PDB file of N, CA and C in Angstrom:
ATOM      1  N   MET A   1       0.849  -1.173   0.000  1.00 65.00           N
ATOM      2  CA  MET A   1       0.000   0.000   0.000  1.00 65.00           C
ATOM      3  C   MET A   1       0.896   1.237   0.000  1.00 65.00           C
ATOM      4  N   PHE A   2       0.447   2.268  -0.718  1.00 81.00           N
ATOM      5  CA  PHE A   2       1.177   3.522  -0.819  1.00 81.00           C
ATOM      6  C   PHE A   2       0.344   4.621  -0.177  1.00 81.00           C
ATOM      7  N   PHE A   3       0.933   5.450   0.668  1.00 83.00           N
ATOM      8  CA  PHE A   3       0.269   6.584   1.301  1.00 83.00           C
ATOM      9  C   PHE A   3       0.300   7.741   0.314  1.00 83.00           C
ATOM     10  N   ASN A   4      -0.861   8.084  -0.278  1.00 90.00           N
ATOM     11  CA  ASN A   4      -0.934   9.062  -1.357  1.00 90.00           C
ATOM     12  C   ASN A   4      -0.807  10.510  -0.896  1.00 90.00           C
ATOM     13  N   TRP A   5      -1.637  10.926   0.084  1.00 90.00           N
ATOM     14  CA  TRP A   5      -1.607  12.317   0.522  1.00 90.00           C
ATOM     15  C   TRP A   5      -2.250  12.487   1.884  1.00 90.00           C
ATOM     16  N   ALA A   6      -1.962  13.628   2.484  1.00 91.00           N
ATOM     17  CA  ALA A   6      -2.618  14.075   3.710  1.00 91.00           C
ATOM     18  C   ALA A   6      -3.391  15.332   3.349  1.00 91.00           C
ATOM     19  N   THR A   7      -4.654  15.394   3.751  1.00 89.00           N
ATOM     20  CA  THR A   7      -5.511  16.528   3.426  1.00 89.00           C
ATOM     21  C   THR A   7      -5.531  17.527   4.569  1.00 89.00           C
ATOM     22  N   ILE A   8      -5.392  18.800   4.202  1.00 90.00           N
ATOM     23  CA  ILE A   8      -5.476  19.880   5.169  1.00 90.00           C
ATOM     24  C   ILE A   8      -6.559  20.834   4.686  1.00 90.00           C
ATOM     25  N   TYR A   9      -7.596  21.043   5.489  1.00 89.00           N
ATOM     26  CA  TYR A   9      -8.611  22.048   5.172  1.00 89.00           C
ATOM     27  C   TYR A   9      -8.083  23.399   5.633  1.00 89.00           C
ATOM     28  N   VAL A  10      -8.056  24.361   4.732  1.00 91.00           N
ATOM     29  CA  VAL A  10      -7.489  25.670   5.032  1.00 91.00           C
ATOM     30  C   VAL A  10      -8.537  26.758   4.893  1.00 91.00           C
ATOM     31  N   SER A  11      -8.357  27.842   5.627  1.00 90.00           N
ATOM     32  CA  SER A  11      -9.309  28.949   5.570  1.00 90.00           C
ATOM     33  C   SER A  11      -8.972  29.936   4.448  1.00 90.00           C
ATOM     34  N   ASP A  12      -7.688  30.038   4.078  1.00 92.00           N
ATOM     35  CA  ASP A  12      -7.266  30.951   3.018  1.00 92.00           C
ATOM     36  C   ASP A  12      -6.153  30.267   2.230  1.00 92.00           C
ATOM     37  N   VAL A  13      -6.492  29.739   1.060  1.00 94.00           N
ATOM     38  CA  VAL A  13      -5.534  28.960   0.278  1.00 94.00           C
ATOM     39  C   VAL A  13      -4.342  29.805  -0.165  1.00 94.00           C
ATOM     40  N   LYS A  14      -4.530  31.099  -0.380  1.00 95.00           N
ATOM     41  CA  LYS A  14      -3.407  31.966  -0.764  1.00 95.00           C
ATOM     42  C   LYS A  14      -2.377  32.051   0.361  1.00 95.00           C
ATOM     43  N   GLN A  15      -2.845  32.219   1.595  1.00 95.00           N
ATOM     44  CA  GLN A  15      -1.922  32.254   2.743  1.00 95.00           C
ATOM     45  C   GLN A  15      -1.227  30.901   2.908  1.00 95.00           C
ATOM     46  N   SER A  16      -1.981  29.827   2.737  1.00 95.00           N
ATOM     47  CA  SER A  16      -1.404  28.490   2.879  1.00 95.00           C
ATOM     48  C   SER A  16      -0.355  28.220   1.805  1.00 95.00           C
ATOM     49  N   LEU A  17      -0.605  28.671   0.575  1.00 97.00           N
ATOM     50  CA  LEU A  17       0.405  28.530  -0.483  1.00 97.00           C
ATOM     51  C   LEU A  17       1.655  29.332  -0.138  1.00 97.00           C
ATOM     52  N   GLY A  18       1.459  30.499   0.459  1.00 96.00           N
ATOM     53  CA  GLY A  18       2.601  31.294   0.891  1.00 96.00           C
ATOM     54  C   GLY A  18       3.468  30.536   1.881  1.00 96.00           C
ATOM     55  N   PHE A  19       2.831  29.733   2.718  1.00 96.00           N
ATOM     56  CA  PHE A  19       3.571  28.955   3.716  1.00 96.00           C
ATOM     57  C   PHE A  19       4.165  27.680   3.105  1.00 96.00           C
ATOM     58  N   TYR A  20       3.325  26.831   2.531  1.00 96.00           N
ATOM     59  CA  TYR A  20       3.779  25.519   2.049  1.00 96.00           C
ATOM     60  C   TYR A  20       4.613  25.592   0.768  1.00 96.00           C
ATOM     61  N   ARG A  21       4.166  26.386  -0.200  1.00 97.00           N
ATOM     62  CA  ARG A  21       4.883  26.475  -1.478  1.00 97.00           C
ATOM     63  C   ARG A  21       6.066  27.432  -1.386  1.00 97.00           C
ATOM     64  N   ASP A  22       5.814  28.644  -0.895  1.00 97.00           N
ATOM     65  CA  ASP A  22       6.840  29.678  -0.937  1.00 97.00           C
ATOM     66  C   ASP A  22       7.869  29.557   0.182  1.00 97.00           C
ATOM     67  N   LEU A  23       7.425  29.282   1.395  1.00 95.00           N
ATOM     68  CA  LEU A  23       8.353  29.208   2.522  1.00 95.00           C
ATOM     69  C   LEU A  23       8.969  27.816   2.674  1.00 95.00           C
ATOM     70  N   LEU A  24       8.126  26.757   2.678  1.00 94.00           N
ATOM     71  CA  LEU A  24       8.657  25.398   2.819  1.00 94.00           C
ATOM     72  C   LEU A  24       9.222  24.853   1.511  1.00 94.00           C
ATOM     73  N   LYS A  25       8.935  25.542   0.403  1.00 96.00           N
ATOM     74  CA  LYS A  25       9.459  25.163  -0.921  1.00 96.00           C
ATOM     75  C   LYS A  25       8.923  23.821  -1.412  1.00 96.00           C
ATOM     76  N   ILE A  26       7.661  23.506  -1.103  1.00 96.00           N
ATOM     77  CA  ILE A  26       7.031  22.286  -1.601  1.00 96.00           C
ATOM     78  C   ILE A  26       6.327  22.656  -2.910  1.00 96.00           C
ATOM     79  N   PRO A  27       6.706  22.041  -4.022  1.00 97.00           N
ATOM     80  CA  PRO A  27       6.140  22.441  -5.314  1.00 97.00           C
ATOM     81  C   PRO A  27       4.680  22.015  -5.487  1.00 97.00           C
ATOM     82  N   VAL A  28       3.924  22.842  -6.200  1.00 98.00           N
ATOM     83  CA  VAL A  28       2.538  22.509  -6.559  1.00 98.00           C
ATOM     84  C   VAL A  28       2.591  21.532  -7.726  1.00 98.00           C
ATOM     85  N   THR A  29       1.862  20.421  -7.604  1.00 97.00           N
ATOM     86  CA  THR A  29       1.830  19.437  -8.682  1.00 97.00           C
ATOM     87  C   THR A  29       0.483  19.402  -9.393  1.00 97.00           C
ATOM     88  N   LYS A  30      -0.571  19.870  -8.721  1.00 97.00           N
ATOM     89  CA  LYS A  30      -1.899  19.836  -9.340  1.00 97.00           C
ATOM     90  C   LYS A  30      -2.785  20.858  -8.647  1.00 97.00           C
ATOM     91  N   GLN A  31      -3.634  21.520  -9.431  1.00 97.00           N
ATOM     92  CA  GLN A  31      -4.591  22.479  -8.875  1.00 97.00           C
ATOM     93  C   GLN A  31      -5.943  22.233  -9.523  1.00 97.00           C
ATOM     94  N   ILE A  32      -6.979  22.133  -8.685  1.00 96.00           N
ATOM     95  CA  ILE A  32      -8.347  21.959  -9.150  1.00 96.00           C
ATOM     96  C   ILE A  32      -9.117  23.199  -8.720  1.00 96.00           C
ATOM     97  N   GLY A  33      -9.559  23.995  -9.680  1.00 95.00           N
ATOM     98  CA  GLY A  33     -10.237  25.241  -9.383  1.00 95.00           C
ATOM     99  C   GLY A  33      -9.258  26.389  -9.275  1.00 95.00           C
ATOM    100  N   GLU A  34      -9.811  27.576  -9.202  1.00 95.00           N
ATOM    101  CA  GLU A  34      -9.003  28.788  -9.073  1.00 95.00           C
ATOM    102  C   GLU A  34      -8.954  29.215  -7.607  1.00 95.00           C
ATOM    103  N   LEU A  35      -7.934  29.983  -7.243  1.00 93.00           N
ATOM    104  CA  LEU A  35      -7.760  30.401  -5.852  1.00 93.00           C
ATOM    105  C   LEU A  35      -8.958  31.183  -5.325  1.00 93.00           C
ATOM    106  N   GLU A  36      -9.671  31.879  -6.187  1.00 92.00           N
ATOM    107  CA  GLU A  36     -10.814  32.695  -5.773  1.00 92.00           C
ATOM    108  C   GLU A  36     -12.130  31.910  -5.762  1.00 92.00           C
ATOM    109  N   ASP A  37     -12.151  30.683  -6.274  1.00 93.00           N
ATOM    110  CA  ASP A  37     -13.379  29.884  -6.369  1.00 93.00           C
ATOM    111  C   ASP A  37     -13.925  29.510  -4.993  1.00 93.00           C
ATOM    112  N   GLU A  38     -15.196  29.112  -4.967  1.00 90.00           N
ATOM    113  CA  GLU A  38     -15.807  28.607  -3.723  1.00 90.00           C
ATOM    114  C   GLU A  38     -14.979  27.456  -3.156  1.00 90.00           C
ATOM    115  N   MET A  39     -14.506  26.581  -4.061  1.00 92.00           N
ATOM    116  CA  MET A  39     -13.701  25.443  -3.639  1.00 92.00           C
ATOM    117  C   MET A  39     -12.462  25.364  -4.518  1.00 92.00           C
ATOM    118  N   CYS A  40     -11.332  25.190  -3.878  1.00 95.00           N
ATOM    119  CA  CYS A  40     -10.056  25.068  -4.576  1.00 95.00           C
ATOM    120  C   CYS A  40      -9.258  23.968  -3.889  1.00 95.00           C
ATOM    121  N   VAL A  41      -8.684  23.072  -4.689  1.00 95.00           N
ATOM    122  CA  VAL A  41      -7.882  21.967  -4.166  1.00 95.00           C
ATOM    123  C   VAL A  41      -6.498  22.048  -4.802  1.00 95.00           C
ATOM    124  N   ILE A  42      -5.475  21.973  -3.974  1.00 98.00           N
ATOM    125  CA  ILE A  42      -4.099  22.063  -4.465  1.00 98.00           C
ATOM    126  C   ILE A  42      -3.284  20.923  -3.859  1.00 98.00           C
ATOM    127  N   PHE A  43      -2.558  20.214  -4.723  1.00 96.00           N
ATOM    128  CA  PHE A  43      -1.654  19.161  -4.275  1.00 96.00           C
ATOM    129  C   PHE A  43      -0.233  19.690  -4.348  1.00 96.00           C
ATOM    130  N   LEU A  44       0.537  19.440  -3.288  1.00 97.00           N
ATOM    131  CA  LEU A  44       1.934  19.860  -3.232  1.00 97.00           C
ATOM    132  C   LEU A  44       2.811  18.655  -2.929  1.00 97.00           C
ATOM    133  N   GLY A  45       3.986  18.624  -3.514  1.00 96.00           N
ATOM    134  CA  GLY A  45       4.935  17.546  -3.275  1.00 96.00           C
ATOM    135  C   GLY A  45       5.487  17.027  -4.583  1.00 96.00           C
ATOM    136  N   GLU A  46       6.341  16.050  -4.508  1.00 95.00           N
ATOM    137  CA  GLU A  46       6.938  15.474  -5.708  1.00 95.00           C
ATOM    138  C   GLU A  46       5.975  14.485  -6.342  1.00 95.00           C
ATOM    139  N   GLU A  47       5.934  14.485  -7.672  1.00 92.00           N
ATOM    140  CA  GLU A  47       5.112  13.527  -8.404  1.00 92.00           C
ATOM    141  C   GLU A  47       5.511  12.106  -8.000  1.00 92.00           C
ATOM    142  N   GLY A  48       4.520  11.269  -7.775  1.00 91.00           N
ATOM    143  CA  GLY A  48       4.779   9.874  -7.455  1.00 91.00           C
ATOM    144  C   GLY A  48       5.145   9.609  -6.005  1.00 91.00           C
ATOM    145  N   LYS A  49       5.176  10.671  -5.184  1.00 93.00           N
ATOM    146  CA  LYS A  49       5.485  10.514  -3.763  1.00 93.00           C
ATOM    147  C   LYS A  49       4.318  11.047  -2.944  1.00 93.00           C
ATOM    148  N   THR A  50       4.344  10.796  -1.661  1.00 93.00           N
ATOM    149  CA  THR A  50       3.291  11.282  -0.782  1.00 93.00           C
ATOM    150  C   THR A  50       3.209  12.806  -0.869  1.00 93.00           C
ATOM    151  N   GLN A  51       1.974  13.333  -0.944  1.00 95.00           N
ATOM    152  CA  GLN A  51       1.776  14.763  -1.128  1.00 95.00           C
ATOM    153  C   GLN A  51       0.895  15.349  -0.031  1.00 95.00           C
ATOM    154  N   VAL A  52       0.859  16.663   0.001  1.00 94.00           N
ATOM    155  CA  VAL A  52      -0.024  17.424   0.877  1.00 94.00           C
ATOM    156  C   VAL A  52      -1.136  17.980   0.002  1.00 94.00           C
ATOM    157  N   GLU A  53      -2.387  17.786   0.411  1.00 94.00           N
ATOM    158  CA  GLU A  53      -3.538  18.306  -0.319  1.00 94.00           C
ATOM    159  C   GLU A  53      -4.159  19.428   0.505  1.00 94.00           C
ATOM    160  N   LEU A  54      -4.200  20.638  -0.074  1.00 94.00           N
ATOM    161  CA  LEU A  54      -4.846  21.774   0.576  1.00 94.00           C
ATOM    162  C   LEU A  54      -6.239  21.932  -0.016  1.00 94.00           C
ATOM    163  N   ILE A  55      -7.255  22.019   0.847  1.00 92.00           N
ATOM    164  CA  ILE A  55      -8.616  22.229   0.373  1.00 92.00           C
ATOM    165  C   ILE A  55      -9.173  23.479   1.035  1.00 92.00           C
ATOM    166  N   GLN A  56      -9.602  24.420   0.182  1.00 93.00           N
ATOM    167  CA  GLN A  56     -10.319  25.597   0.657  1.00 93.00           C
ATOM    168  C   GLN A  56     -11.764  25.441   0.197  1.00 93.00           C
ATOM    169  N   ASN A  57     -12.681  25.417   1.151  1.00 90.00           N
ATOM    170  CA  ASN A  57     -14.110  25.324   0.841  1.00 90.00           C
ATOM    171  C   ASN A  57     -14.778  26.479   1.563  1.00 90.00           C
ATOM    172  N   LYS A  58     -15.076  27.549   0.830  1.00 87.00           N
ATOM    173  CA  LYS A  58     -15.603  28.764   1.438  1.00 87.00           C
ATOM    174  C   LYS A  58     -17.002  28.592   2.017  1.00 87.00           C
ATOM    175  N   THR A  59     -17.768  27.621   1.496  1.00 86.00           N
ATOM    176  CA  THR A  59     -19.131  27.424   2.011  1.00 86.00           C
ATOM    177  C   THR A  59     -19.161  26.485   3.206  1.00 86.00           C
ATOM    178  N   GLU A  60     -18.123  25.676   3.387  1.00 79.00           N
ATOM    179  CA  GLU A  60     -18.076  24.722   4.486  1.00 79.00           C
ATOM    180  C   GLU A  60     -16.647  24.623   5.035  1.00 79.00           C
ATOM    181  N   PRO A  61     -16.176  25.647   5.736  1.00 71.00           N
ATOM    182  CA  PRO A  61     -14.787  25.628   6.224  1.00 71.00           C
ATOM    183  C   PRO A  61     -14.569  24.586   7.313  1.00 71.00           C
ATOM    184  N   HIS A  62     -13.367  23.994   7.314  1.00 74.00           N
ATOM    185  CA  HIS A  62     -13.027  22.951   8.287  1.00 74.00           C
ATOM    186  C   HIS A  62     -11.698  23.150   9.003  1.00 74.00           C
ATOM    187  N   PRO A  63     -11.065  24.319   9.011  1.00 67.00           N
ATOM    188  CA  PRO A  63      -9.735  24.401   9.633  1.00 67.00           C
ATOM    189  C   PRO A  63      -9.718  23.907  11.077  1.00 67.00           C
ATOM    190  N   SER A  64      -8.640  23.266  11.412  1.00 68.00           N
ATOM    191  CA  SER A  64      -8.461  22.704  12.750  1.00 68.00           C
ATOM    192  C   SER A  64      -6.966  22.571  13.000  1.00 68.00           C
ATOM    193  N   ASP A  65      -6.573  22.560  14.261  1.00 60.00           N
ATOM    194  CA  ASP A  65      -5.154  22.377  14.578  1.00 60.00           C
ATOM    195  C   ASP A  65      -4.884  20.990  15.146  1.00 60.00           C
ATOM    196  N   THR A  66      -5.738  20.019  14.847  1.00 64.00           N
ATOM    197  CA  THR A  66      -5.591  18.690  15.426  1.00 64.00           C
ATOM    198  C   THR A  66      -4.635  17.789  14.652  1.00 64.00           C
ATOM    199  N   MET A  67      -4.123  18.233  13.511  1.00 70.00           N
ATOM    200  CA  MET A  67      -3.199  17.411  12.728  1.00 70.00           C
ATOM    201  C   MET A  67      -1.776  17.889  12.947  1.00 70.00           C
ATOM    202  N   PHE A  68      -0.826  17.031  12.652  1.00 73.00           N
ATOM    203  CA  PHE A  68       0.581  17.301  12.868  1.00 73.00           C
ATOM    204  C   PHE A  68       1.343  16.783  11.658  1.00 73.00           C
ATOM    205  N   PHE A  69       2.198  17.594  11.053  1.00 80.00           N
ATOM    206  CA  PHE A  69       2.935  17.199   9.863  1.00 80.00           C
ATOM    207  C   PHE A  69       4.422  17.381  10.080  1.00 80.00           C
ATOM    208  N   GLY A  70       5.232  16.528   9.471  1.00 84.00           N
ATOM    209  CA  GLY A  70       6.682  16.620   9.596  1.00 84.00           C
ATOM    210  C   GLY A  70       7.350  16.746   8.240  1.00 84.00           C
ATOM    211  N   PHE A  71       8.280  17.683   8.115  1.00 87.00           N
ATOM    212  CA  PHE A  71       9.024  17.906   6.886  1.00 87.00           C
ATOM    213  C   PHE A  71      10.506  18.032   7.212  1.00 87.00           C
ATOM    214  N   SER A  72      11.359  17.745   6.230  1.00 87.00           N
ATOM    215  CA  SER A  72      12.802  17.972   6.329  1.00 87.00           C
ATOM    216  C   SER A  72      13.179  18.993   5.263  1.00 87.00           C
ATOM    217  N   PRO A  73      13.076  20.286   5.573  1.00 89.00           N
ATOM    218  CA  PRO A  73      13.325  21.318   4.556  1.00 89.00           C
ATOM    219  C   PRO A  73      14.811  21.590   4.331  1.00 89.00           C
ATOM    220  N   ASP A  74      15.121  22.063   3.123  1.00 88.00           N
ATOM    221  CA  ASP A  74      16.487  22.473   2.811  1.00 88.00           C
ATOM    222  C   ASP A  74      16.784  23.872   3.332  1.00 88.00           C
ATOM    223  N   ASN A  75      15.724  24.643   3.592  1.00 89.00           N
ATOM    224  CA  ASN A  75      15.884  26.049   3.986  1.00 89.00           C
ATOM    225  C   ASN A  75      15.404  26.282   5.428  1.00 89.00           C
ATOM    226  N   LEU A  76      15.815  25.433   6.347  1.00 89.00           N
ATOM    227  CA  LEU A  76      15.348  25.481   7.735  1.00 89.00           C
ATOM    228  C   LEU A  76      15.581  26.847   8.383  1.00 89.00           C
ATOM    229  N   GLU A  77      16.759  27.416   8.228  1.00 89.00           N
ATOM    230  CA  GLU A  77      17.065  28.687   8.877  1.00 89.00           C
ATOM    231  C   GLU A  77      16.117  29.791   8.390  1.00 89.00           C
ATOM    232  N   GLU A  78      15.826  29.798   7.101  1.00 91.00           N
ATOM    233  CA  GLU A  78      14.915  30.794   6.524  1.00 91.00           C
ATOM    234  C   GLU A  78      13.507  30.634   7.107  1.00 91.00           C
ATOM    235  N   ILE A  79      13.057  29.397   7.252  1.00 91.00           N
ATOM    236  CA  ILE A  79      11.719  29.136   7.791  1.00 91.00           C
ATOM    237  C   ILE A  79      11.638  29.558   9.250  1.00 91.00           C
ATOM    238  N   VAL A  80      12.613  29.172  10.043  1.00 89.00           N
ATOM    239  CA  VAL A  80      12.621  29.529  11.464  1.00 89.00           C
ATOM    240  C   VAL A  80      12.645  31.045  11.630  1.00 89.00           C
ATOM    241  N   GLU A  81      13.429  31.735  10.815  1.00 91.00           N
ATOM    242  CA  GLU A  81      13.488  33.200  10.884  1.00 91.00           C
ATOM    243  C   GLU A  81      12.136  33.810  10.520  1.00 91.00           C
ATOM    244  N   ALA A  82      11.501  33.298   9.465  1.00 91.00           N
ATOM    245  CA  ALA A  82      10.197  33.825   9.038  1.00 91.00           C
ATOM    246  C   ALA A  82       9.104  33.541  10.064  1.00 91.00           C
ATOM    247  N   CYS A  83       9.267  32.468  10.831  1.00 89.00           N
ATOM    248  CA  CYS A  83       8.260  32.072  11.823  1.00 89.00           C
ATOM    249  C   CYS A  83       8.745  32.328  13.245  1.00 89.00           C
ATOM    250  N   LYS A  84       9.691  33.251  13.426  1.00 83.00           N
ATOM    251  CA  LYS A  84      10.340  33.430  14.729  1.00 83.00           C
ATOM    252  C   LYS A  84       9.366  33.695  15.873  1.00 83.00           C
ATOM    253  N   GLY A  85       8.210  34.235  15.581  1.00 84.00           N
ATOM    254  CA  GLY A  85       7.232  34.481  16.634  1.00 84.00           C
ATOM    255  C   GLY A  85       6.612  33.214  17.197  1.00 84.00           C
ATOM    256  N   ASN A  86       6.648  32.121  16.407  1.00 86.00           N
ATOM    257  CA  ASN A  86       6.054  30.876  16.912  1.00 86.00           C
ATOM    258  C   ASN A  86       6.948  29.658  16.691  1.00 86.00           C
ATOM    259  N   ALA A  87       8.219  29.850  16.367  1.00 88.00           N
ATOM    260  CA  ALA A  87       9.137  28.734  16.177  1.00 88.00           C
ATOM    261  C   ALA A  87       9.691  28.290  17.534  1.00 88.00           C
ATOM    262  N   ILE A  88       9.558  27.005  17.821  1.00 89.00           N
ATOM    263  CA  ILE A  88      10.018  26.452  19.100  1.00 89.00           C
ATOM    264  C   ILE A  88      10.950  25.287  18.807  1.00 89.00           C
ATOM    265  N   LYS A  89      12.157  25.321  19.376  1.00 88.00           N
ATOM    266  CA  LYS A  89      13.113  24.227  19.191  1.00 88.00           C
ATOM    267  C   LYS A  89      12.825  23.137  20.217  1.00 88.00           C
ATOM    268  N   SER A  90      12.917  21.876  19.775  1.00 86.00           N
ATOM    269  CA  SER A  90      12.643  20.757  20.676  1.00 86.00           C
ATOM    270  C   SER A  90      13.726  20.647  21.743  1.00 86.00           C
ATOM    271  N   ALA A  91      13.395  19.943  22.824  1.00 77.00           N
ATOM    272  CA  ALA A  91      14.330  19.773  23.933  1.00 77.00           C
ATOM    273  C   ALA A  91      15.594  19.046  23.494  1.00 77.00           C
ATOM    274  N   ASN A  92      15.456  18.085  22.559  1.00 80.00           N
ATOM    275  CA  ASN A  92      16.637  17.344  22.117  1.00 80.00           C
ATOM    276  C   ASN A  92      17.393  18.062  20.996  1.00 80.00           C
ATOM    277  N   GLY A  93      16.878  19.204  20.546  1.00 82.00           N
ATOM    278  CA  GLY A  93      17.563  20.019  19.555  1.00 82.00           C
ATOM    279  C   GLY A  93      17.509  19.506  18.127  1.00 82.00           C
ATOM    280  N   LYS A  94      16.718  18.458  17.845  1.00 86.00           N
ATOM    281  CA  LYS A  94      16.666  17.879  16.503  1.00 86.00           C
ATOM    282  C   LYS A  94      15.485  18.357  15.672  1.00 86.00           C
ATOM    283  N   PHE A  95      14.567  19.083  16.275  1.00 87.00           N
ATOM    284  CA  PHE A  95      13.365  19.506  15.571  1.00 87.00           C
ATOM    285  C   PHE A  95      13.005  20.939  15.929  1.00 87.00           C
ATOM    286  N   TRP A  96      12.373  21.635  14.994  1.00 90.00           N
ATOM    287  CA  TRP A  96      11.733  22.919  15.240  1.00 90.00           C
ATOM    288  C   TRP A  96      10.253  22.718  15.009  1.00 90.00           C
ATOM    289  N   TYR A  97       9.411  23.416  15.734  1.00 90.00           N
ATOM    290  CA  TYR A  97       7.966  23.362  15.560  1.00 90.00           C
ATOM    291  C   TYR A  97       7.466  24.768  15.233  1.00 90.00           C
ATOM    292  N   VAL A  98       6.666  24.868  14.155  1.00 91.00           N
ATOM    293  CA  VAL A  98       6.076  26.138  13.763  1.00 91.00           C
ATOM    294  C   VAL A  98       4.596  25.915  13.464  1.00 91.00           C
ATOM    295  N   LYS A  99       3.842  27.002  13.378  1.00 89.00           N
ATOM    296  CA  LYS A  99       2.416  26.937  13.051  1.00 89.00           C
ATOM    297  C   LYS A  99       2.203  27.462  11.644  1.00 89.00           C
ATOM    298  N   ASP A 100       1.320  26.808  10.874  1.00 90.00           N
ATOM    299  CA  ASP A 100       0.970  27.319   9.555  1.00 90.00           C
ATOM    300  C   ASP A 100      -0.116  28.375   9.716  1.00 90.00           C
ATOM    301  N   PRO A 101      -0.601  29.004   8.635  1.00 90.00           N
ATOM    302  CA  PRO A 101      -1.588  30.078   8.774  1.00 90.00           C
ATOM    303  C   PRO A 101      -2.897  29.674   9.459  1.00 90.00           C
ATOM    304  N   ASP A 102      -3.244  28.379   9.449  1.00 88.00           N
ATOM    305  CA  ASP A 102      -4.468  27.922  10.118  1.00 88.00           C
ATOM    306  C   ASP A 102      -4.206  27.344  11.503  1.00 88.00           C
ATOM    307  N   GLY A 103      -2.967  27.400  11.971  1.00 86.00           N
ATOM    308  CA  GLY A 103      -2.648  26.917  13.304  1.00 86.00           C
ATOM    309  C   GLY A 103      -2.231  25.461  13.370  1.00 86.00           C
ATOM    310  N   TYR A 104      -2.068  24.798  12.215  1.00 87.00           N
ATOM    311  CA  TYR A 104      -1.581  23.415  12.224  1.00 87.00           C
ATOM    312  C   TYR A 104      -0.132  23.410  12.687  1.00 87.00           C
ATOM    313  N   THR A 105       0.233  22.434  13.488  1.00 88.00           N
ATOM    314  CA  THR A 105       1.613  22.301  13.948  1.00 88.00           C
ATOM    315  C   THR A 105       2.425  21.615  12.877  1.00 88.00           C
ATOM    316  N   ILE A 106       3.557  22.220  12.514  1.00 89.00           N
ATOM    317  CA  ILE A 106       4.461  21.666  11.511  1.00 89.00           C
ATOM    318  C   ILE A 106       5.788  21.394  12.203  1.00 89.00           C
ATOM    319  N   GLN A 107       6.259  20.152  12.081  1.00 89.00           N
ATOM    320  CA  GLN A 107       7.545  19.769  12.666  1.00 89.00           C
ATOM    321  C   GLN A 107       8.584  19.814  11.555  1.00 89.00           C
ATOM    322  N   LEU A 108       9.674  20.512  11.793  1.00 90.00           N
ATOM    323  CA  LEU A 108      10.764  20.627  10.839  1.00 90.00           C
ATOM    324  C   LEU A 108      11.971  19.883  11.403  1.00 90.00           C
ATOM    325  N   LYS A 109      12.400  18.853  10.698  1.00 86.00           N
ATOM    326  CA  LYS A 109      13.500  18.014  11.159  1.00 86.00           C
ATOM    327  C   LYS A 109      14.825  18.615  10.716  1.00 86.00           C
ATOM    328  N   ILE A 110      15.762  18.715  11.641  1.00 78.00           N
ATOM    329  CA  ILE A 110      17.094  19.219  11.350  1.00 78.00           C
ATOM    330  C   ILE A 110      17.907  18.047  10.804  1.00 78.00           C
ATOM    331  N   ASN A 111      18.460  18.223   9.600  1.00 73.00           N
ATOM    332  CA  ASN A 111      19.258  17.145   8.989  1.00 73.00           C
ATOM    333  C   ASN A 111      20.671  17.148   9.507  1.00 73.00           C
TER     334      ASN A 111
END
């Protein structure tokens, strides 16, 4: 079995793209709908690998902070600096934790 994607319901897909695509540098691989539409779905990640699916549904919003995601970014210092107001280093010093625009906890692994 292959784990295809994790879905994140977001309140503002433009802000979420700013975080996941622009800051974390996860490429967009597929987009269904336009950013201004009632519903927009965006897949991020490498083709053929596990991806992140962002869903904005303006008529039925679902944002929640109950999910937790882990990434190993190449630009860790840039991300921590951009998120300095909410970046927390783990006790063992191997991870940083930041919040995305909807309050989801993102774990950044130090390589």
